Tab-separated table of C-alpha atoms and ligand atoms in Angstrom:
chain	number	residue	atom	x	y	z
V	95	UNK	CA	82.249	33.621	39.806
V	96	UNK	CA	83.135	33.947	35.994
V	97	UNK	CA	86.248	36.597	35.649
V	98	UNK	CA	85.994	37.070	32.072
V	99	UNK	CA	85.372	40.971	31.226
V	100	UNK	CA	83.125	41.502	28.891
V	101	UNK	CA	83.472	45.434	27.790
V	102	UNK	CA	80.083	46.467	27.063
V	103	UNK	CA	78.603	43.387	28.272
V	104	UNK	CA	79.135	42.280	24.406
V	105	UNK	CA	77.017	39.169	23.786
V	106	UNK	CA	76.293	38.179	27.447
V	107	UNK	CA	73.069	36.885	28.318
V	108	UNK	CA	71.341	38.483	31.443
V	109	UNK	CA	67.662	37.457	31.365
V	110	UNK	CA	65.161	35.410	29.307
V	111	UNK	CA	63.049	37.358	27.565
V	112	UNK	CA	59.680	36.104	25.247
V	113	UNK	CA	59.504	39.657	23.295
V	114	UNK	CA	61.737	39.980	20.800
V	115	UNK	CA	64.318	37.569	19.132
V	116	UNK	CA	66.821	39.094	16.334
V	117	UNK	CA	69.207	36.692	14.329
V	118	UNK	CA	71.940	38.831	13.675
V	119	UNK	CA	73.727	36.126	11.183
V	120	UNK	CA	70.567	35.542	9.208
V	121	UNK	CA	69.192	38.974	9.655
V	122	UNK	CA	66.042	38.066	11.020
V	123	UNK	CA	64.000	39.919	13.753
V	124	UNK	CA	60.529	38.357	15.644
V	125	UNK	CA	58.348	39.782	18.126
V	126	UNK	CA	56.492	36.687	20.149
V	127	UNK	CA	57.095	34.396	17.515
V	128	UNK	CA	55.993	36.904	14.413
V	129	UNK	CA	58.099	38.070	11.952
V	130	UNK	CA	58.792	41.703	11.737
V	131	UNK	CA	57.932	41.853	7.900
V	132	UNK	CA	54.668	39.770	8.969
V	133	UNK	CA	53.647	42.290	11.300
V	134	UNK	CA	54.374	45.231	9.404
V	135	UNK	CA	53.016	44.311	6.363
V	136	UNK	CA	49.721	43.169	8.119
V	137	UNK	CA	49.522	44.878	11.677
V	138	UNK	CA	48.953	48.413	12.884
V	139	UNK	CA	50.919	49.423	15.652
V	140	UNK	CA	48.780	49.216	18.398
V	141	UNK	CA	48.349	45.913	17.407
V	142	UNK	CA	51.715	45.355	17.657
V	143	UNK	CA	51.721	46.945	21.223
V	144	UNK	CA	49.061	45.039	22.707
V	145	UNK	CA	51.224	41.592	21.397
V	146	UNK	CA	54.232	42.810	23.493
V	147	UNK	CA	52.371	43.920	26.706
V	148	UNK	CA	49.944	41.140	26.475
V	149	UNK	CA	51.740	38.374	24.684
V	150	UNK	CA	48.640	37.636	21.744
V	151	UNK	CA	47.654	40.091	19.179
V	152	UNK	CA	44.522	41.421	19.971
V	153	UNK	CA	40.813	40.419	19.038
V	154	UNK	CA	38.366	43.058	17.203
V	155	UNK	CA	37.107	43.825	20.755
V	156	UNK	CA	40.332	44.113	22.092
V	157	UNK	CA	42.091	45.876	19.970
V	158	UNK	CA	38.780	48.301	19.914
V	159	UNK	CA	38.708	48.535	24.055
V	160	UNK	CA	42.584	49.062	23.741
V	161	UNK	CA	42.940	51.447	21.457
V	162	UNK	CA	40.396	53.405	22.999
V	163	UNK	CA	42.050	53.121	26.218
V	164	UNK	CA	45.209	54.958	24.757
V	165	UNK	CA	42.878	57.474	23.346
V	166	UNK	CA	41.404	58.262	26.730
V	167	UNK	CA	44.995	59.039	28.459
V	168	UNK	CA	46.230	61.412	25.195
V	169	UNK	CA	46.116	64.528	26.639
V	170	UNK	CA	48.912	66.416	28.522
V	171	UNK	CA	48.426	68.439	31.449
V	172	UNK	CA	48.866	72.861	31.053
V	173	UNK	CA	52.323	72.297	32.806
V	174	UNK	CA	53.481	69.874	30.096
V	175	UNK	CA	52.483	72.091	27.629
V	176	UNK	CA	54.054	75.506	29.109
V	177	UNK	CA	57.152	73.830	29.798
V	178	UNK	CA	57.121	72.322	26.066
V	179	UNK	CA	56.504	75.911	25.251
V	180	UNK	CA	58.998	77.313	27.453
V	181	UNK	CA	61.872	74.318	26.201
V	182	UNK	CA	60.960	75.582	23.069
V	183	UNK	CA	61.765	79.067	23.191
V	184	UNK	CA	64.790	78.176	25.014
V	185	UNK	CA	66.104	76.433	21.814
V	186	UNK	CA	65.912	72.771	23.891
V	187	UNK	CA	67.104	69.431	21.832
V	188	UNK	CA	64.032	67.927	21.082
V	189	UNK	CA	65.038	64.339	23.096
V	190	UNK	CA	65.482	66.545	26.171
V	191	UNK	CA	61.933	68.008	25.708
V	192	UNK	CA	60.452	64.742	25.690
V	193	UNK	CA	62.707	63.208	28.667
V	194	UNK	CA	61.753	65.957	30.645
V	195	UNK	CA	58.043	65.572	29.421
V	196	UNK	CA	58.073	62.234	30.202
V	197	UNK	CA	58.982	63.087	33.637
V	198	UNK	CA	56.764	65.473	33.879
V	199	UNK	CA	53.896	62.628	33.301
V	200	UNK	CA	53.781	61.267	36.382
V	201	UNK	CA	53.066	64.723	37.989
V	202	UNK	CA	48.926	64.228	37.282
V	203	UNK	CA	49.102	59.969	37.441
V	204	UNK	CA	45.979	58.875	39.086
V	205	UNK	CA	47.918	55.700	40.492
V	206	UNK	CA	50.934	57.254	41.748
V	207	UNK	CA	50.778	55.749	45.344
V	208	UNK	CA	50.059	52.523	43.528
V	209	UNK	CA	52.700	49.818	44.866
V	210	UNK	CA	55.652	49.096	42.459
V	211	UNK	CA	55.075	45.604	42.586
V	212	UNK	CA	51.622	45.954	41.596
V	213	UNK	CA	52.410	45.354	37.765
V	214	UNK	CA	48.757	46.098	36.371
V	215	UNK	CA	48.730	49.039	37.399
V	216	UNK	CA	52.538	49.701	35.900
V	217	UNK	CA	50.704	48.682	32.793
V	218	UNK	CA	47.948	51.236	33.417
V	219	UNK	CA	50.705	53.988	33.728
V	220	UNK	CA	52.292	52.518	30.991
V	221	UNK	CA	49.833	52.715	28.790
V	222	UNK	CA	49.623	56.698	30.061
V	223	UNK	CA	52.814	57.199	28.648
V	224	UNK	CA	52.354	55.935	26.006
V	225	UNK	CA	49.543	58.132	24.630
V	226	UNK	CA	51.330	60.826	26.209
V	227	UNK	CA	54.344	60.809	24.343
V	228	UNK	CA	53.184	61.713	21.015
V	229	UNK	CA	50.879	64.501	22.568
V	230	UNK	CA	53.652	66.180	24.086
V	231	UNK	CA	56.450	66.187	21.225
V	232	UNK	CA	53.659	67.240	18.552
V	233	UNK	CA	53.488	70.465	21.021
V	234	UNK	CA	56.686	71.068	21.546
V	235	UNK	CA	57.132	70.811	17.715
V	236	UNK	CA	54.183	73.560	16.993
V	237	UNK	CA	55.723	75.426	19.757
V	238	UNK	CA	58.831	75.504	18.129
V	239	UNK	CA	56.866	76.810	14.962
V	240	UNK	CA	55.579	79.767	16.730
V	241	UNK	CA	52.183	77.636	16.751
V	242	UNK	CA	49.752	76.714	19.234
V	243	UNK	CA	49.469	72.560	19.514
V	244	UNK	CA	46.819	70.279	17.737
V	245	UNK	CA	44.603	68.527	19.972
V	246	UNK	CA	44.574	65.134	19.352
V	247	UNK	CA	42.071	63.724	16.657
V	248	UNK	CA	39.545	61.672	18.103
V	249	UNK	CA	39.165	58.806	15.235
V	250	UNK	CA	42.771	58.750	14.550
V	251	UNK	CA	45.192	56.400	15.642
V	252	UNK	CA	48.713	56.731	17.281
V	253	UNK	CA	50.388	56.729	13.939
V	254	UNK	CA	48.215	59.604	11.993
V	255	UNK	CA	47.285	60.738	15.236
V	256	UNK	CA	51.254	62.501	15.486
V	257	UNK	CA	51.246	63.433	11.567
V	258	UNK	CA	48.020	64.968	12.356
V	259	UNK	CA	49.012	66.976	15.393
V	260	UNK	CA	52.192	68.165	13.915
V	261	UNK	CA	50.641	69.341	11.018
V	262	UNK	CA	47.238	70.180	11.875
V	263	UNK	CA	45.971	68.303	8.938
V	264	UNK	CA	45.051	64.463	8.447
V	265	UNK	CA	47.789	62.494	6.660
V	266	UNK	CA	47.127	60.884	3.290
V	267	UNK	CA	46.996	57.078	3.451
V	268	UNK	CA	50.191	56.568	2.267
V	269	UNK	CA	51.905	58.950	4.916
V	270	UNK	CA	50.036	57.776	8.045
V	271	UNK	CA	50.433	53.936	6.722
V	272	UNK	CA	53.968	54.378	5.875
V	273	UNK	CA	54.801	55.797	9.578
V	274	UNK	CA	52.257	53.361	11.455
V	275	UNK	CA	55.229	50.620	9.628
V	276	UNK	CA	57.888	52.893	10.922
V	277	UNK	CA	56.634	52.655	14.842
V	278	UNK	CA	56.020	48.844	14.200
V	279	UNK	CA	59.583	48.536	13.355
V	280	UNK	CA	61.370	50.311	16.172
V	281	UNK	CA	58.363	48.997	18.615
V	282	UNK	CA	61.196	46.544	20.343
V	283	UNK	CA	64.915	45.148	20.036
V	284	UNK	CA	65.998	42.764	22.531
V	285	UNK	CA	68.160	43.979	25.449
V	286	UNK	CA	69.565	47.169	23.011
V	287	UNK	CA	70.919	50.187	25.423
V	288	UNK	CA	68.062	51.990	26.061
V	289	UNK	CA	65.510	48.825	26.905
V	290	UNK	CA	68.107	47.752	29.559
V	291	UNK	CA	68.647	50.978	30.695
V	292	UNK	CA	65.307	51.073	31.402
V	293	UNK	CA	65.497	47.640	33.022
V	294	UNK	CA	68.078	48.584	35.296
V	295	UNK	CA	65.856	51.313	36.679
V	296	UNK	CA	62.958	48.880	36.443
V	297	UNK	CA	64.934	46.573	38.583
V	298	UNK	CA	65.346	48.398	41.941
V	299	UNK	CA	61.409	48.481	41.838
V	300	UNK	CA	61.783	52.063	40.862
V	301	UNK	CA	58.638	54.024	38.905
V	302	UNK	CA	58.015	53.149	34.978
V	303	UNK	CA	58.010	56.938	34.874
V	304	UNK	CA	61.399	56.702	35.577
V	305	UNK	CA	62.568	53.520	33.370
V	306	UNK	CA	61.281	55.187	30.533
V	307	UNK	CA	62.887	58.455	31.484
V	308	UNK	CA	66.408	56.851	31.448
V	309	UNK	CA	65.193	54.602	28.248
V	310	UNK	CA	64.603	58.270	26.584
V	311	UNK	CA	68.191	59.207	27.735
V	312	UNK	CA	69.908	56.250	26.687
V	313	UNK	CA	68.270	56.614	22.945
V	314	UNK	CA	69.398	59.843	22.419
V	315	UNK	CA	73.146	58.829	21.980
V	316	UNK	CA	74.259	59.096	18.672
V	317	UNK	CA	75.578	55.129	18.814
V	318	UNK	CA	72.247	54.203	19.422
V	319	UNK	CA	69.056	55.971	18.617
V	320	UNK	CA	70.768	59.545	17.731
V	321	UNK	CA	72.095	57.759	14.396
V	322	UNK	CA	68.839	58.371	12.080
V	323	UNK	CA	69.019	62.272	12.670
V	324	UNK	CA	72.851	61.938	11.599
V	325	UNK	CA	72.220	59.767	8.403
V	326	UNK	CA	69.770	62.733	7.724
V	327	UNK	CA	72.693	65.469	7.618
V	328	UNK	CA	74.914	63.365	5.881
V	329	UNK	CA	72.595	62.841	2.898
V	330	UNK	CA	71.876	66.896	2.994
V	331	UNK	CA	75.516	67.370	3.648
V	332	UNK	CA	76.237	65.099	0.631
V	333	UNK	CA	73.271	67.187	-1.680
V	334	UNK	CA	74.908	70.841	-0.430
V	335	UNK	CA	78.483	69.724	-0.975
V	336	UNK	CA	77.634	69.834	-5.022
V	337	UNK	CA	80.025	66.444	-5.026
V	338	UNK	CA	78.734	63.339	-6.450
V	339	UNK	CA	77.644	61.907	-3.391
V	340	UNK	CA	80.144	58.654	-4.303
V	341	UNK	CA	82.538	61.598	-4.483
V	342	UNK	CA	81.906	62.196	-1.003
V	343	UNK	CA	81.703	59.473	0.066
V	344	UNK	CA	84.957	58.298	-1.083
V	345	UNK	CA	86.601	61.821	0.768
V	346	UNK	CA	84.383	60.782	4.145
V	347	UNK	CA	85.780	57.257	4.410
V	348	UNK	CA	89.604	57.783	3.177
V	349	UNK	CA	89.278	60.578	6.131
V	350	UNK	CA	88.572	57.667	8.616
V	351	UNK	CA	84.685	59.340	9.099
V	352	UNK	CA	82.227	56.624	10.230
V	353	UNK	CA	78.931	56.694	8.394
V	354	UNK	CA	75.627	56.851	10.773
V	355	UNK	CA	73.210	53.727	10.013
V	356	UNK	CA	75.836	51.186	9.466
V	357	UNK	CA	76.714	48.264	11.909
V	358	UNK	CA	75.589	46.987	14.429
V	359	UNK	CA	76.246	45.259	17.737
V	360	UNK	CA	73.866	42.008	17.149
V	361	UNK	CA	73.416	42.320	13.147
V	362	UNK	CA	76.490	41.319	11.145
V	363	UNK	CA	74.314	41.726	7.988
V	364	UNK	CA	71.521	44.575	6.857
V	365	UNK	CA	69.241	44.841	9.112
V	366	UNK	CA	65.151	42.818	8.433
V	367	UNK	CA	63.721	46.615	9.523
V	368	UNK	CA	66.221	48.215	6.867
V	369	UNK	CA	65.051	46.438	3.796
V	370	UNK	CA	61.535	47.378	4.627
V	371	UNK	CA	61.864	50.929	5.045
V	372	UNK	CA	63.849	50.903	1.916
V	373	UNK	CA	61.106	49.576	0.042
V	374	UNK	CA	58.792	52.705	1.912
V	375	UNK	CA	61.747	54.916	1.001
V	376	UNK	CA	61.622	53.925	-2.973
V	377	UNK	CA	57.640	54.583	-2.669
V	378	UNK	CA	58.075	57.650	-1.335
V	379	UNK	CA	60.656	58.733	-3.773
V	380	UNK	CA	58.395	57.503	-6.987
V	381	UNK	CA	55.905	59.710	-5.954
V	382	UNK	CA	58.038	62.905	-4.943
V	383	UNK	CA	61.683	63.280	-4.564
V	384	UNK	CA	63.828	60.458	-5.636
V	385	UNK	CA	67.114	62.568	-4.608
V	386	UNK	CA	67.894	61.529	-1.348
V	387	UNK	CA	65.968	57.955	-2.052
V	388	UNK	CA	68.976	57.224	-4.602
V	389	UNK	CA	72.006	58.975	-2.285
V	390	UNK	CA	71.141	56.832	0.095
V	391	UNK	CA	71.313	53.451	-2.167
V	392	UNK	CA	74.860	55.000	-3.819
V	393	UNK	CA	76.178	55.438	0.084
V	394	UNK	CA	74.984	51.805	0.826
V	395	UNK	CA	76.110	49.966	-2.551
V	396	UNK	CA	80.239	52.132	-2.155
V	397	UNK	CA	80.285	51.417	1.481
V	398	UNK	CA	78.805	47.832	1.460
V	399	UNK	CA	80.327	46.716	-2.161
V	400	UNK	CA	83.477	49.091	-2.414
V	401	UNK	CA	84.492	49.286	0.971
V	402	UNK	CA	83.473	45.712	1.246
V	403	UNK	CA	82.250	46.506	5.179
V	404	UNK	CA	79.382	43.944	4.606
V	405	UNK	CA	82.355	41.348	4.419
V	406	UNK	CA	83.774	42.920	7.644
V	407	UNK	CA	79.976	42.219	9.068
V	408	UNK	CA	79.310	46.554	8.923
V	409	UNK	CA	75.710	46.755	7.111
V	410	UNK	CA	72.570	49.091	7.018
V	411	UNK	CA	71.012	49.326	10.200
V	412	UNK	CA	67.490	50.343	11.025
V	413	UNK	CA	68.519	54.290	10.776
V	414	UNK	CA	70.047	54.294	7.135
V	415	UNK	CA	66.750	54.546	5.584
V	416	UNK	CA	64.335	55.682	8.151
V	417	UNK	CA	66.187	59.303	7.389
V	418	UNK	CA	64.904	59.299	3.758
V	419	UNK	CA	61.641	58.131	4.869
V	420	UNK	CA	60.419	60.584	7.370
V	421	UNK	CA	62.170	63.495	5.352
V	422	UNK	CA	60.084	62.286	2.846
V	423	UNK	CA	57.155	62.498	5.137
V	424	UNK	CA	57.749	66.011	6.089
V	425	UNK	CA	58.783	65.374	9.855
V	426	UNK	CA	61.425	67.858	11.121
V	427	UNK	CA	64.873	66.131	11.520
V	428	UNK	CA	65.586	66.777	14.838
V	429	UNK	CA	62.289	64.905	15.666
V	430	UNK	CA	63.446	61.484	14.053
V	431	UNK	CA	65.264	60.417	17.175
V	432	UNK	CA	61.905	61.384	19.578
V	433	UNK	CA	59.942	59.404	17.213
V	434	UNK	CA	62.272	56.236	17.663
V	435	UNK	CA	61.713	57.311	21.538
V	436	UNK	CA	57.565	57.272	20.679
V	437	UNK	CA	57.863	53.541	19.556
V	438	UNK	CA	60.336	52.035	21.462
V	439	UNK	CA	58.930	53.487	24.633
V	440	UNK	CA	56.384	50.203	24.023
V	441	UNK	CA	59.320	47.870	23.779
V	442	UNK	CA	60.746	49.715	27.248
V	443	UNK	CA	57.694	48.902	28.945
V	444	UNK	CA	57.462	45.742	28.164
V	445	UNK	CA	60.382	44.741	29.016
V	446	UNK	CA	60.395	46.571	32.706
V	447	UNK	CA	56.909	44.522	32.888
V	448	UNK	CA	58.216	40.821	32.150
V	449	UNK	CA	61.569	41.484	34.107
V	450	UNK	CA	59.807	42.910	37.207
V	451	UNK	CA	57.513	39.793	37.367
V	452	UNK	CA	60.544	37.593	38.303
V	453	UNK	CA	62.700	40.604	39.294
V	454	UNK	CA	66.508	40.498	40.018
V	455	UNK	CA	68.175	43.851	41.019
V	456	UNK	CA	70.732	44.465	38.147
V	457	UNK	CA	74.223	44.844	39.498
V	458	UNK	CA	77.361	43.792	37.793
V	459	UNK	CA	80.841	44.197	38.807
V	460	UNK	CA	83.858	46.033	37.699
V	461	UNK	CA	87.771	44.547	38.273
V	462	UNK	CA	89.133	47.214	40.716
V	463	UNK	CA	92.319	48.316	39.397
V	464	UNK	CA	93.389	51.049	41.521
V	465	UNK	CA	96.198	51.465	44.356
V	466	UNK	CA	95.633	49.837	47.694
V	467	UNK	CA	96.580	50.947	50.729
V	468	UNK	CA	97.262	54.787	50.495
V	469	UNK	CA	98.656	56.949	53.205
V	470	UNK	CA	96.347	59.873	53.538
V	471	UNK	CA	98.367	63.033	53.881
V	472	UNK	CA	96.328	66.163	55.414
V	473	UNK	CA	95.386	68.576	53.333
V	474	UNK	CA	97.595	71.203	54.799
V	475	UNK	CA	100.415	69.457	53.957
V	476	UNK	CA	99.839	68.012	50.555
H	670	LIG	C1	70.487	51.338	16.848
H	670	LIG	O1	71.361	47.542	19.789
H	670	LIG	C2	70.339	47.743	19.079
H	670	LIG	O2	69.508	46.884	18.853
H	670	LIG	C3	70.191	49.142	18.568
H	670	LIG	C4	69.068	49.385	17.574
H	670	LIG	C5	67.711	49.207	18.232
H	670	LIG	O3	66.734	48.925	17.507
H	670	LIG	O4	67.621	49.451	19.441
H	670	LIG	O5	69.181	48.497	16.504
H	670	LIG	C6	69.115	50.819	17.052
H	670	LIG	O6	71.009	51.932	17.743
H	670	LIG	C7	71.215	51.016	15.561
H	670	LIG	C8	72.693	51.528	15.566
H	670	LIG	C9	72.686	53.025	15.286
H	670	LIG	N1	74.087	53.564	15.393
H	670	LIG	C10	74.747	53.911	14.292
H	670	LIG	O7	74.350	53.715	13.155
H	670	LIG	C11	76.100	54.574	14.561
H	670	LIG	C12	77.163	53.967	13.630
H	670	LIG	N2	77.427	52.591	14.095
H	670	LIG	C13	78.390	52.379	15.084
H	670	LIG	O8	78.902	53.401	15.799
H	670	LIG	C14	78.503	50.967	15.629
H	670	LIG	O9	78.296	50.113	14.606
H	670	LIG	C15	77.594	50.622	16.770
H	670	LIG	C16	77.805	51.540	17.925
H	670	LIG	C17	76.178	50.671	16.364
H	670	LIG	C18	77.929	49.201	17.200
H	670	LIG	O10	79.138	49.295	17.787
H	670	LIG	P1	80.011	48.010	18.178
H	670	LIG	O11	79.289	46.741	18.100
H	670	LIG	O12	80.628	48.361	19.462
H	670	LIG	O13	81.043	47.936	17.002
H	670	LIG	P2	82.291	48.837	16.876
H	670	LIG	O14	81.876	50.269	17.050
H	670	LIG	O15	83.351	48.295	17.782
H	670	LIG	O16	82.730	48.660	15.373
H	670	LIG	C19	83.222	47.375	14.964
H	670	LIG	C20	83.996	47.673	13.735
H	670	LIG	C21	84.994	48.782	13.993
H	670	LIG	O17	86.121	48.499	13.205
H	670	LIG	P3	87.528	48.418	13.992
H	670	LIG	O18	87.653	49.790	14.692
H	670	LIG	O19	87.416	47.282	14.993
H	670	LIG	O20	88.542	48.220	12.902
H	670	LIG	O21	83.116	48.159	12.716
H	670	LIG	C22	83.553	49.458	12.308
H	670	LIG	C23	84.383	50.018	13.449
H	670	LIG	O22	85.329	50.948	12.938
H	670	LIG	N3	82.350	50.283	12.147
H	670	LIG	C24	82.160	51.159	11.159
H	670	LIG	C25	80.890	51.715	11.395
H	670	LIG	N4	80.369	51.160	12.514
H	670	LIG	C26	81.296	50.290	12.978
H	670	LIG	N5	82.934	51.524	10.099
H	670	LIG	C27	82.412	52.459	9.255
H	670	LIG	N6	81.190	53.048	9.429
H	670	LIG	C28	80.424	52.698	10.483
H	670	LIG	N7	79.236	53.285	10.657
C-alpha cells in the first residue's frame, strides 16, 4: 500500500477515463479525441453532449431525435417553480437555487424506482436534468426580477433556449452562437472537483439526482467554478475605483490579493478554452463596449508579463474571460457560476455513467495522527 500523501490528491490517477484529455504543459484540451477549438468552432452543444454520453457525435437523425428528446423533458414541475419563486424572494445565492432545484428534479422522475445499476435509464434521467437545469435558473432569474418565467421556446435550442427565457426575447445570432461556444467549453474537464465529486456519489450506486446535486455544490466554490463571478467584480471593482486598472492592479498584487481566473491545478500555461473566449470577448467588445474587453487584456498582460506568473506556471484560466463575455451578453453576474453548473452538469453525467459501468466505491485513506490510547474520565469529573 503506497504511503505517499498526496494533499489534494494532486496529480494522482484514480480511473481511466475516454472523455476528456487536457495537456496542461502544451495547453491543449480534447473531448473523445476532438479538439476543443474543433468542436467549438464547428459543433453546437448538444452535439457536443451527445459525443460525451454516447462516445460519436451524432448523425442528422440523431442529433434531430436527441435534441428533441431534451426538448420533451424542459419543463419544471409548479413546486420547482414556487420554490424558485420563494428562494427568490428570500434573497437565495443563485447556485443554491439551482442545487436545491436540482434536487427537487427527481421529485416528478418517471423512473425513480428504476435500479441504479440500470445505466440507460441513468441516462434517461440524465438527460431530464439536463433540460431541466436551464428551465429552472431562467425562473428563478425572472423571479428575482419581479417577473413571471418564460416558457421554453419550442424551436430553440439549449443555448438560445436560456437567453431566450431569461429575457423573454430571442437572442441575435451572435449572442445565442457566442454562448452555445461558452457551454461547449465548460461541457467537461477531466476529474476537476466537482466531476469527482459527483463520482464519489456516483460510486456508492447512489441516484444521478444526487451526483449532480453534490457536482452543483462542489462548483460553487470560489477555487473552482465560483472564480468567473469574482473576475466579474474585479473588472467592475477596477472601472468604479477611477484607477487605471494597471494602477490597481499593481495596489491588488503588492497587497498579496490573488486575482480570480488565473492558475490552475492541471494547466501551467493559458488555458485552450481561454484564448477562445477571448477572441468572443474582442467580438463582443467591437460591437459594444470595449471597456471591460481591454481591462481584462491590461490585468492579463501586468500579471502574466510584469508579475512574470506565466513563468511561475500561473496563467488565464477558463474564468478570466468568460466574465467579459457574458457581461457582454447581458446575463446577470451572479448567474455566471449556474451557467458553468448548466454545462458541466453534461460532463458530470458522463462521467458518473462511464465510472458506474466498471464501478469501484471511492474511498481513500487519511494517516491517523491523533493520540492513542486515552483514559476516558466521566463527565462529572472532568
Ligand atoms: C476552474 O480543475 C479544473 O479543471 C477546474 C476548471 C474546470 O473546467 O473544471 O478548469 C475550472 O475551476 C478554474 C480555476 C478557477 N479558480 C480560480 O481562478 C481561483 C484562482 N486560482 C487559484 O486559487 C488556484 O490557482 C487554483 C485553486 C485554481 C489551483 O490551485 P492549486 O493548484 O492548489 O495551486 P495553488 O493555489 O497552490 O497556487 C500555486 C501557486 C501559489 O504560489 P505559492 O503560494 O506556492 O507561492 O500559484 C499562486 C499561489 O499563490 N497562485 C496565484 C493565483 N493562483 C495561484 N497567484 C496569484 N493569483 C492567482 N490567481
Amino acid at each position: 500500500m503506497a504511503d505517499d500523501l498526496r494533499k489534494g490528491l494532486e496529480g494522482v490517477l484514480v480511473a481511466e477515463s475516454g472523455l476528456s484529455s487536457i495537456d496542461g504543459d502544451a495547453g491543449r484540451l480534447i473531448y473523445r479525441g476532438y479538439s476543443i477549438e474543433t468542436l467549438a468552432e464547428n459543433a453546437s452543444y448538444e452535439e457536443v453532449l451527445y459525443l460525451l454520453w454516447h462516445g460519436e457525435l451524432p448523425t442528422v437523425d440523431e442529433l434531430e431525435a436527441f435534441t428533441a428528446s431534451l426538448n420533451d423533458e424542459r419543463a419544471v414541475s409548479d413546486d420547482v417553480l414556487a420554490t424558485m419563486e420563494r428562494l427568490a424572494d428570500a434573497g437565495e445565492e443563485p447556485m443554491a437555487a439551482l442545487r436545491t432545484a436540482v434536487s427537487m428534479f427527481s421529485a416528478t422522475e418517471p423512473e425513480v424506482d428504476a435500479d441504479h445499476e440500470d445505466l440507460e435509464a441513468t441516462l434517461r434521467k440524465g438527460r431530464r436534468i439536463t433540460a431541466k437545469i436551464p428551465t429552472a435558473l431562467a425562473a428563478f432569474e425572472r423571479y428575482r426580477l419581479g417577473e413571471a418565467p418564460v416558457d421554453p421556446h419550442p424551436e430553440l435550442g439549449l443555448a438560445a433556449n436560456f437567453l431566450y427565457m431569461l429575457s423573454g426575447e430571442e437572442p441575435d445570432d451572435v449572442a445565442a452562437e457566442t454562448f452555445d461556444q461558452a457551454l461547449i467549453l465548460h461541457a467537461d474537464h477531466g476529474l476537476n472537483a466537482s466531476t469527482f465529486a459527483a463520482m464519489v456519489i456516483g460510486s456508492t450506486m447512489a441516484d444521478i439526482y444526487g451526483a449532480v446535486t453534490g457536482g452543483v455544490a462542489a462548483l460553487s466554490g470560489p477555487l473552482h467554478g465560483g472564480a468567473n463571478q469574482d473576475v466579474m467584480e474585479v473588472l467592475i471593482e477596477i472601472d468604479e475605483s477611477g484607477k487605471d486598472p494597471l494602477e490597481w492592479v499593481e495596489e491588488a498584487t503588492a497587497s498579496g490579493r490573488r486575482i480570480p481566473g488565473f492558475g490552475h491545478r492541471v494547466y501551467d500555461v493559458k488555458d485552450p478554452r481561454a484564448k477562445i473566449l477571448q477572441r468572443r470577448s474582442e467580438e463582443l467588445a467591437e460591437t459594444g463596449n470595449s471597456k471591460w474587453y481591454d481591462i481584462t487584456t491590461t490585468i492579463e498582460t501586468y500579471l502574466s508579463e510584469e508579475k512574470g506568473l506565466v513563468e511561475k506556471g500561473i496563467a488565464p484560466n477558463v474564468d478570466f474571460y468568460s466574465g467579459s463575455v457574458y457581461y457582454q451578453l447581458g446575463i446577470p453576474i451572479d448567474t455566471y457560476t449556474p451557467i458553468f453548473a448548466m454545462s458541466r452538469a453534461g460532463g458530470w453525467i458522463a462521467h458518473v455513467l462511464e465510472y458506474q459501468e466498471d464501478n469501484r466505491l471511492i474511498r481513500p485513506r487519511a494517516r491517523y495522527t491523533g493520540p492513542e490510547g486515552k483514559e476516558f474520565v466521566p463527565l462529572e469529573k472532568r
